[in-house]
Tab-separated table of C-alpha atoms and ligand atoms in Angstrom:
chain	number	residue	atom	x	y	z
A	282	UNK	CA	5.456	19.343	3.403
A	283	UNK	CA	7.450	22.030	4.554
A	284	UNK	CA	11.576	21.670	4.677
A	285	UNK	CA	11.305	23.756	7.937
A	286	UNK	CA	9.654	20.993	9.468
A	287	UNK	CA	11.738	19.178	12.328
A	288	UNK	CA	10.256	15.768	12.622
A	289	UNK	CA	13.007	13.142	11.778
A	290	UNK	CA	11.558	11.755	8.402
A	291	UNK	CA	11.194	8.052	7.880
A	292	UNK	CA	13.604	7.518	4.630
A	293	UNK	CA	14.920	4.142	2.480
A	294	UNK	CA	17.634	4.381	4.754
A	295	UNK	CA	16.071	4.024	8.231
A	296	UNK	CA	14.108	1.345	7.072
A	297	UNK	CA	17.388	-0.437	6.030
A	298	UNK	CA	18.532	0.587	9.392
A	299	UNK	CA	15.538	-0.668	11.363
A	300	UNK	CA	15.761	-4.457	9.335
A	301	UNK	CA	19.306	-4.111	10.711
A	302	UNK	CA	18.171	-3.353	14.349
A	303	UNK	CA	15.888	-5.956	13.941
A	304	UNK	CA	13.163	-3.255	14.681
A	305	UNK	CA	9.397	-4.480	13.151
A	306	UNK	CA	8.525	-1.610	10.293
A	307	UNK	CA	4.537	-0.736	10.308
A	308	UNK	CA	3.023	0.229	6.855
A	309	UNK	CA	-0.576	1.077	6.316
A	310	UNK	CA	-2.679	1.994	2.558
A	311	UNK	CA	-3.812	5.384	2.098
A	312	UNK	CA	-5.306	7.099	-0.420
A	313	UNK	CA	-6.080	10.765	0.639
A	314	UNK	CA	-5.499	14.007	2.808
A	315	UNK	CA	-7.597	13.362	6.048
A	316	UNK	CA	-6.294	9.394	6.314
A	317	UNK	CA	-3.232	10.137	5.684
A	318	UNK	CA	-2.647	12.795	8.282
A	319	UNK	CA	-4.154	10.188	10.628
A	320	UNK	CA	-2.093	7.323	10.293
A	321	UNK	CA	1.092	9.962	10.378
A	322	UNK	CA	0.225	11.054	13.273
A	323	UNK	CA	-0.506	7.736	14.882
A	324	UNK	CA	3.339	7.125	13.734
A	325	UNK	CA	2.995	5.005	11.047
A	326	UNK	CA	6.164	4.268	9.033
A	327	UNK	CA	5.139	3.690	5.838
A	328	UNK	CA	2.399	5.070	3.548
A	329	UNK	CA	1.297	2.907	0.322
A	330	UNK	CA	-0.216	4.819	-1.780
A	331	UNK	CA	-1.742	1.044	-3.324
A	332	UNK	CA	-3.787	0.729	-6.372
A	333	UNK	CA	-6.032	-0.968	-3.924
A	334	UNK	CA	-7.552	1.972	-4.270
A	335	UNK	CA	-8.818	0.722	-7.794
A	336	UNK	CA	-11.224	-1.392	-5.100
A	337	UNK	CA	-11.803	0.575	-1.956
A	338	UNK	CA	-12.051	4.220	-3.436
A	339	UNK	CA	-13.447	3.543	-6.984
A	340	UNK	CA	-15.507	0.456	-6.266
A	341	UNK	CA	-13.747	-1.718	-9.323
A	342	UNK	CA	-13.570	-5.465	-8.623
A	343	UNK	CA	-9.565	-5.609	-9.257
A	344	UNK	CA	-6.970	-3.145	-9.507
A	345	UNK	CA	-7.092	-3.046	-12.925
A	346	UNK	CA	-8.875	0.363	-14.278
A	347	UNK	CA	-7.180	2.589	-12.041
A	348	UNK	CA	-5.263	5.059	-13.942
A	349	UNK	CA	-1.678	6.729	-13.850
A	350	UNK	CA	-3.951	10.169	-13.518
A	351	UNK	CA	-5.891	8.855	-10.683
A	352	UNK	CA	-3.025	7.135	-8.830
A	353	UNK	CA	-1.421	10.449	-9.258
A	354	UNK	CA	-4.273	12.684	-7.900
A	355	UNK	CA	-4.430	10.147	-4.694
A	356	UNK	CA	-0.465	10.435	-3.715
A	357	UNK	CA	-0.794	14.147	-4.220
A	358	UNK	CA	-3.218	14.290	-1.677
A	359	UNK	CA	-1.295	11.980	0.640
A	360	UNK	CA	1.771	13.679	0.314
A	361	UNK	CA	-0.137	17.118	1.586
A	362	UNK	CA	-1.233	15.306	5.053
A	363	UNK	CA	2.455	13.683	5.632
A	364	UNK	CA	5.492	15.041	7.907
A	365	UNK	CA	6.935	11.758	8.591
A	366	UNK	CA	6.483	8.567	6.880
A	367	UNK	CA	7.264	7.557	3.332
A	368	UNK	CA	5.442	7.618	1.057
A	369	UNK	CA	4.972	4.687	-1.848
A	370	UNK	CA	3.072	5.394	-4.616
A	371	UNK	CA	1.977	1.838	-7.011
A	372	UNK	CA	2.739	2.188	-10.698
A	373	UNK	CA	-0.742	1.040	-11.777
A	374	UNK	CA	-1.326	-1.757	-14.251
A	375	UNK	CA	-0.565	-0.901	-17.816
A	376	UNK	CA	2.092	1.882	-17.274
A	377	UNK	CA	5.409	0.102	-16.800
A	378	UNK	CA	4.786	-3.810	-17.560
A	379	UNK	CA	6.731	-4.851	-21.569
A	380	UNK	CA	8.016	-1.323	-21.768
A	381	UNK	CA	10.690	0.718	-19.428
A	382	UNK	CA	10.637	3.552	-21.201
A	383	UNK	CA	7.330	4.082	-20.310
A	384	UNK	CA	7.722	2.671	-16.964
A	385	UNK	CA	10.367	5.350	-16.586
A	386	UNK	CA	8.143	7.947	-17.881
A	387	UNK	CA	5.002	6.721	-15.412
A	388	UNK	CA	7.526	6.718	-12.520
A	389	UNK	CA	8.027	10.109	-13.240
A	390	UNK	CA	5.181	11.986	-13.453
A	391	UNK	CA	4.445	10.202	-9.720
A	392	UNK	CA	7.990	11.794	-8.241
A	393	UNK	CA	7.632	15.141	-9.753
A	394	UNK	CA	3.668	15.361	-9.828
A	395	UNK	CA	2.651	13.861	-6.038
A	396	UNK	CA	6.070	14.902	-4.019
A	397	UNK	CA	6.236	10.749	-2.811
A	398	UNK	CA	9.663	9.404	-2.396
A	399	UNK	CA	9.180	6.061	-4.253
A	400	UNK	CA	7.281	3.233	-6.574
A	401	UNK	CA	6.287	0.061	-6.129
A	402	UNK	CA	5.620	-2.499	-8.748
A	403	UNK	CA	4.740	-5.938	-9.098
A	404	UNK	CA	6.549	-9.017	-10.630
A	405	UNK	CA	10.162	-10.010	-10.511
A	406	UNK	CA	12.586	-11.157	-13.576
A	407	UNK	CA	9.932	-9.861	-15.958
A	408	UNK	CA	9.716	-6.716	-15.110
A	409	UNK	CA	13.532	-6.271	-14.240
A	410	UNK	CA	14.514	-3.969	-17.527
A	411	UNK	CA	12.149	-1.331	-16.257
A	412	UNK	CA	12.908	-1.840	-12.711
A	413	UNK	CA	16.242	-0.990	-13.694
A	414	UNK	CA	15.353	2.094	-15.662
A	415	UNK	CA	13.826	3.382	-13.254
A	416	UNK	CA	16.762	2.922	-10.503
A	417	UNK	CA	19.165	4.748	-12.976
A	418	UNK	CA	17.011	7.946	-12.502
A	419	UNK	CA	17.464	7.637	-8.794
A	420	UNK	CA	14.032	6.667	-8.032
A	421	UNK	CA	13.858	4.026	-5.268
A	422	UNK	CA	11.639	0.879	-5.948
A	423	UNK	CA	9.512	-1.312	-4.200
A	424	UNK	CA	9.175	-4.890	-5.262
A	425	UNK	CA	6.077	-6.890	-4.846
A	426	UNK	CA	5.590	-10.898	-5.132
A	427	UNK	CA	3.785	-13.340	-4.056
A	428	UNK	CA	-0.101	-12.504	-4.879
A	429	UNK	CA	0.347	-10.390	-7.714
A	430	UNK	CA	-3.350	-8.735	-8.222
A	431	UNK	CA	-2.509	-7.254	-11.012
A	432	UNK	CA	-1.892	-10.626	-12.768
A	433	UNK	CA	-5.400	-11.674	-11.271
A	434	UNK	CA	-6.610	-13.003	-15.083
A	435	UNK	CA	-3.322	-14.764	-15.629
A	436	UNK	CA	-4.054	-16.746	-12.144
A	437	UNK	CA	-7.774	-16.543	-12.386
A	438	UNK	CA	-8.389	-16.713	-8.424
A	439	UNK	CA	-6.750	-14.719	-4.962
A	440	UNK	CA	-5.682	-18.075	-3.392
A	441	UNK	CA	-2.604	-18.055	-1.283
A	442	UNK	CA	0.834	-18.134	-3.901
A	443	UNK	CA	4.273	-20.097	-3.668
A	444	UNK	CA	3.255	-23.294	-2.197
A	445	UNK	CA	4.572	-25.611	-4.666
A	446	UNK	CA	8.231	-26.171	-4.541
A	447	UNK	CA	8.802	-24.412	-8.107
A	448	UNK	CA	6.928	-21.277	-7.672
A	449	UNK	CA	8.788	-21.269	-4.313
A	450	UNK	CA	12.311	-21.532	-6.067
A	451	UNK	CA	10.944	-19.052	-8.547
A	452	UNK	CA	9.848	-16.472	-6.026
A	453	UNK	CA	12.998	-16.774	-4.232
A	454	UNK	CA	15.413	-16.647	-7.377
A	455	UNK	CA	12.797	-13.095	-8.072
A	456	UNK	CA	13.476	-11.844	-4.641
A	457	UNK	CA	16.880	-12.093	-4.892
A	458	UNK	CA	17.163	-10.177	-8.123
A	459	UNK	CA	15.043	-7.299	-7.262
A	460	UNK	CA	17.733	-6.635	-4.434
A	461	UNK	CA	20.483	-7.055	-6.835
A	462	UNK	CA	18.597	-4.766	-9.396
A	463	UNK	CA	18.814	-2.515	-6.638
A	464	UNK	CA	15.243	-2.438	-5.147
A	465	UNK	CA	15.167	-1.073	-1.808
A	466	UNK	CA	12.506	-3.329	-0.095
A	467	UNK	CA	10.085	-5.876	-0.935
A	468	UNK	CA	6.627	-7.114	-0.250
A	469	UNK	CA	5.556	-10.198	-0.272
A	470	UNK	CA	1.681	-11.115	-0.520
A	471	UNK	CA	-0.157	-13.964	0.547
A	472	UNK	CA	2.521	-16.790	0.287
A	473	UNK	CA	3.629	-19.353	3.293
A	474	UNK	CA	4.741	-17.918	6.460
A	475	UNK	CA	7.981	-20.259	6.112
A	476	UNK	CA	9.213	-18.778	3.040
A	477	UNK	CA	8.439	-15.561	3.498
A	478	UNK	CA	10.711	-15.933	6.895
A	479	UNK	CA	13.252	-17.760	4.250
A	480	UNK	CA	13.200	-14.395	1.247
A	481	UNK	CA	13.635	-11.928	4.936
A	482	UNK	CA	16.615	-14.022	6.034
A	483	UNK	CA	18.216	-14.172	2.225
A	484	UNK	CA	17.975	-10.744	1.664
A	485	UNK	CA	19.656	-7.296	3.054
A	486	UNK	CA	16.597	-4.879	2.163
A	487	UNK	CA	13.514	-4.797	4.535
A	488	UNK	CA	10.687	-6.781	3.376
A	489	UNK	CA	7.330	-6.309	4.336
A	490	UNK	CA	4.413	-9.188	4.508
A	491	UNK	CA	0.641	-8.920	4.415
A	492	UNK	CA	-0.684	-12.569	4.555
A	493	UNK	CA	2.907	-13.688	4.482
A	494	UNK	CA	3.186	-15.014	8.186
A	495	UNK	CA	4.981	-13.182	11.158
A	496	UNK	CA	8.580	-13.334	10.205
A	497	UNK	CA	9.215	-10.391	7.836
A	498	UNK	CA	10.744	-7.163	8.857
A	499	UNK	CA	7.182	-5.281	8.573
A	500	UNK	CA	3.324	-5.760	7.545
A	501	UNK	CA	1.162	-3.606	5.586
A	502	UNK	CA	-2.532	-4.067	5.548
A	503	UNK	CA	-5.014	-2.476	3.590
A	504	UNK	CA	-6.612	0.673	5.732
A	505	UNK	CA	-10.319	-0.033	4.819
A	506	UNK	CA	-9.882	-3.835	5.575
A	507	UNK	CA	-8.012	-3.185	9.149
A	508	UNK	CA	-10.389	-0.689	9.867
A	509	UNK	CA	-13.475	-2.505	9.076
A	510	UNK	CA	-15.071	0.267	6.545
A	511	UNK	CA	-14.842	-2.564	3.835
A	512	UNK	CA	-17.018	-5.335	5.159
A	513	UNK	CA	-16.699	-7.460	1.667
A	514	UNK	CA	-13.334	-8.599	2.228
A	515	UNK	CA	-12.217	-11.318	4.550
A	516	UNK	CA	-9.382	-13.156	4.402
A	517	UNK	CA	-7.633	-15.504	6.906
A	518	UNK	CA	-4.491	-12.760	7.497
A	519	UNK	CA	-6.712	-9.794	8.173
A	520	UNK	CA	-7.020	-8.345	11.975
A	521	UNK	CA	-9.872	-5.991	12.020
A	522	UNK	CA	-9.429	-3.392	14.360
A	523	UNK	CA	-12.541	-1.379	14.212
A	524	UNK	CA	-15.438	-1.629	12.675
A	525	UNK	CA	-16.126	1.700	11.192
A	526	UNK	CA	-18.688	0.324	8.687
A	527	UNK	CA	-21.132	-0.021	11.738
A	528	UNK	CA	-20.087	3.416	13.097
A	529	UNK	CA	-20.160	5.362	10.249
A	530	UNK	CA	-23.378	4.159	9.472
A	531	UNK	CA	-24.525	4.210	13.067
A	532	UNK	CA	-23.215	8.104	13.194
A	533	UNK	CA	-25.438	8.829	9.844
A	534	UNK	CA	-28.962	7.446	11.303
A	535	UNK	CA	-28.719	9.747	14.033
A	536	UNK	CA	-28.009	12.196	11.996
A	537	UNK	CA	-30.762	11.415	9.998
A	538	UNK	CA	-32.862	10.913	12.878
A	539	UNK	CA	-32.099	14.351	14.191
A	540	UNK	CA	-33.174	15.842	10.950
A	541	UNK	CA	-36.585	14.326	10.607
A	542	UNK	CA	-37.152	14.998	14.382
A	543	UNK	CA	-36.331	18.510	14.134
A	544	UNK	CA	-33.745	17.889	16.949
A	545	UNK	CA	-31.047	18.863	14.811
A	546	UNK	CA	-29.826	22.005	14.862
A	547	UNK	CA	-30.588	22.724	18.508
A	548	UNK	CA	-30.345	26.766	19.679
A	549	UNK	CA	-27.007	26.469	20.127
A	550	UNK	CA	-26.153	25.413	16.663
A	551	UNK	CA	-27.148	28.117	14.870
A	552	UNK	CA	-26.650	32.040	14.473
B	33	KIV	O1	-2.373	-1.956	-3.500
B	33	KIV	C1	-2.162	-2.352	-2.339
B	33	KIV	O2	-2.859	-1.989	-1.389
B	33	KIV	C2	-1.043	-3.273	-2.123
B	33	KIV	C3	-0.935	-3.885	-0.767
B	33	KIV	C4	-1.922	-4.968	-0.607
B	33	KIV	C5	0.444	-4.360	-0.501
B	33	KIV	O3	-0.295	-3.524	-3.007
């Protein structure tokens, strides 16, 4: 976007200032141009660039096979439709997980290739080395914990995380040292809404809950599910707010109607 724009730009900064102010930070998925110009202009605060997309752009059944390539050609295309929020791009599985050279490297090609301001990744005291790494090049991280779907064959099911006592203790002790590592917010997926309110009161950087109760300084949902274009997806935490699935598809029988009737173009739509 263009440095001659005015619009006061949402950075890591005024999110830390808006946990301070105690002001609730909106974040939304989005994986291309039109969306993304959208949701910017609606006001949104927060762009994830989320390798959701593996499932609700590419049709994959995890997040898996998404590439660094593909992750990279989405954020580009986010970046071009955005004045004001910031962008988050997801290091996709495979390219930072064991090795933070090449989590450095991945992290990267997504700042100089796609023009976002930051990376998330998932996982906490294993994945610290290359969550460092990628801090010393001045590259703001996002943590993720909780529901981890990258680790989706290590846990075999999506059912909700942290409700034992010890992988409570454990996600705390993980929160804690992705703010000391220097991360500069957090989500948390799918755990308890009484621990997620206990990680957002133990920790100074904004963290942001999908399925993770009402007490965290923001939510993110996934665009297609809020939206209703993905129909296959249900889960207790999700608030549909449309149901574009039945419009969209509504909005292509007519046209389709129109066609076959002949109705479509009429004499004004044509030369
Ligand atoms: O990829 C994604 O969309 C995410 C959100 C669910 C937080 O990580």
């Amino acid at each position: 976007m263009s440095i001659h724009k005015t619009v006061k730009k949402i950075t890591t900064h005024v999110m830390h200032e808006m946990k301070l102010k105690g002001e609730k930070i909106a974040m939304l998925t989005a994986y291309d141009y039109s969306m993304a110009r959208i949701l910017d202009e609606a006001g949104i605060d927060v762009i994830l660039v989320g390798d959701s997309a593996s499932n609700v752009m590419a049709g994959f059944d995890t997040t898996l096979p998404i590439t660094l390539d593909n992750m990279i050609y989405h954020a580009a295309s986010v970046v071009r439709g955005v004045d004001r929020a910031l962008i988050v791009v997801d290091l996709p599985f495979g390219t930072y997980q064991g090795n933070s050279r090449e989590a450095l490297a991945s992290s990267i090609r997504i700042m100089k290739e796609t023009g976002a301001a930051a990376v998330k990744l998932e996982g906490g005291e294993q994945v610290i080395e290359s969550v460092e790494r990628i801090l010393s090049a001045g590259i703001p991280v996002m943590g993720h914990l909780g529901l981890t779907p990258q680790a989706i064959h290590k846990f075999g099911t999506y059912v909700v995380r942290a409700r034992e006592e010890e992988e409570a203790r454990k996600l705390m002790e993980d929160a804690k040292l992705l703010e000391k590592a220097g991360c500069f917010a957090l989500v948390l997926e799918k755990i308890p809404a009484r621990l997620a309110e206990e990680v957002t009161a133990s920790v100074k950087i904004p963290v942001i809950g999908i399925g993770a109760g009402p007490k965290t300084d923001g939510q993110v949902l996934v665009l297609h599910d809020m939206l209703g274009i993905n129909q296959e997806f249900s889960p207790r935490f999700l608030r549909r707010y449309h149901n574009l699935y039945a419009e969209i598809r509504g909005a292509v029988q007519n046209y389709i109607n129109d066609v076959r009737t002949f109705q479509f173009p009429n004499e004004k739509e044509q030369y």
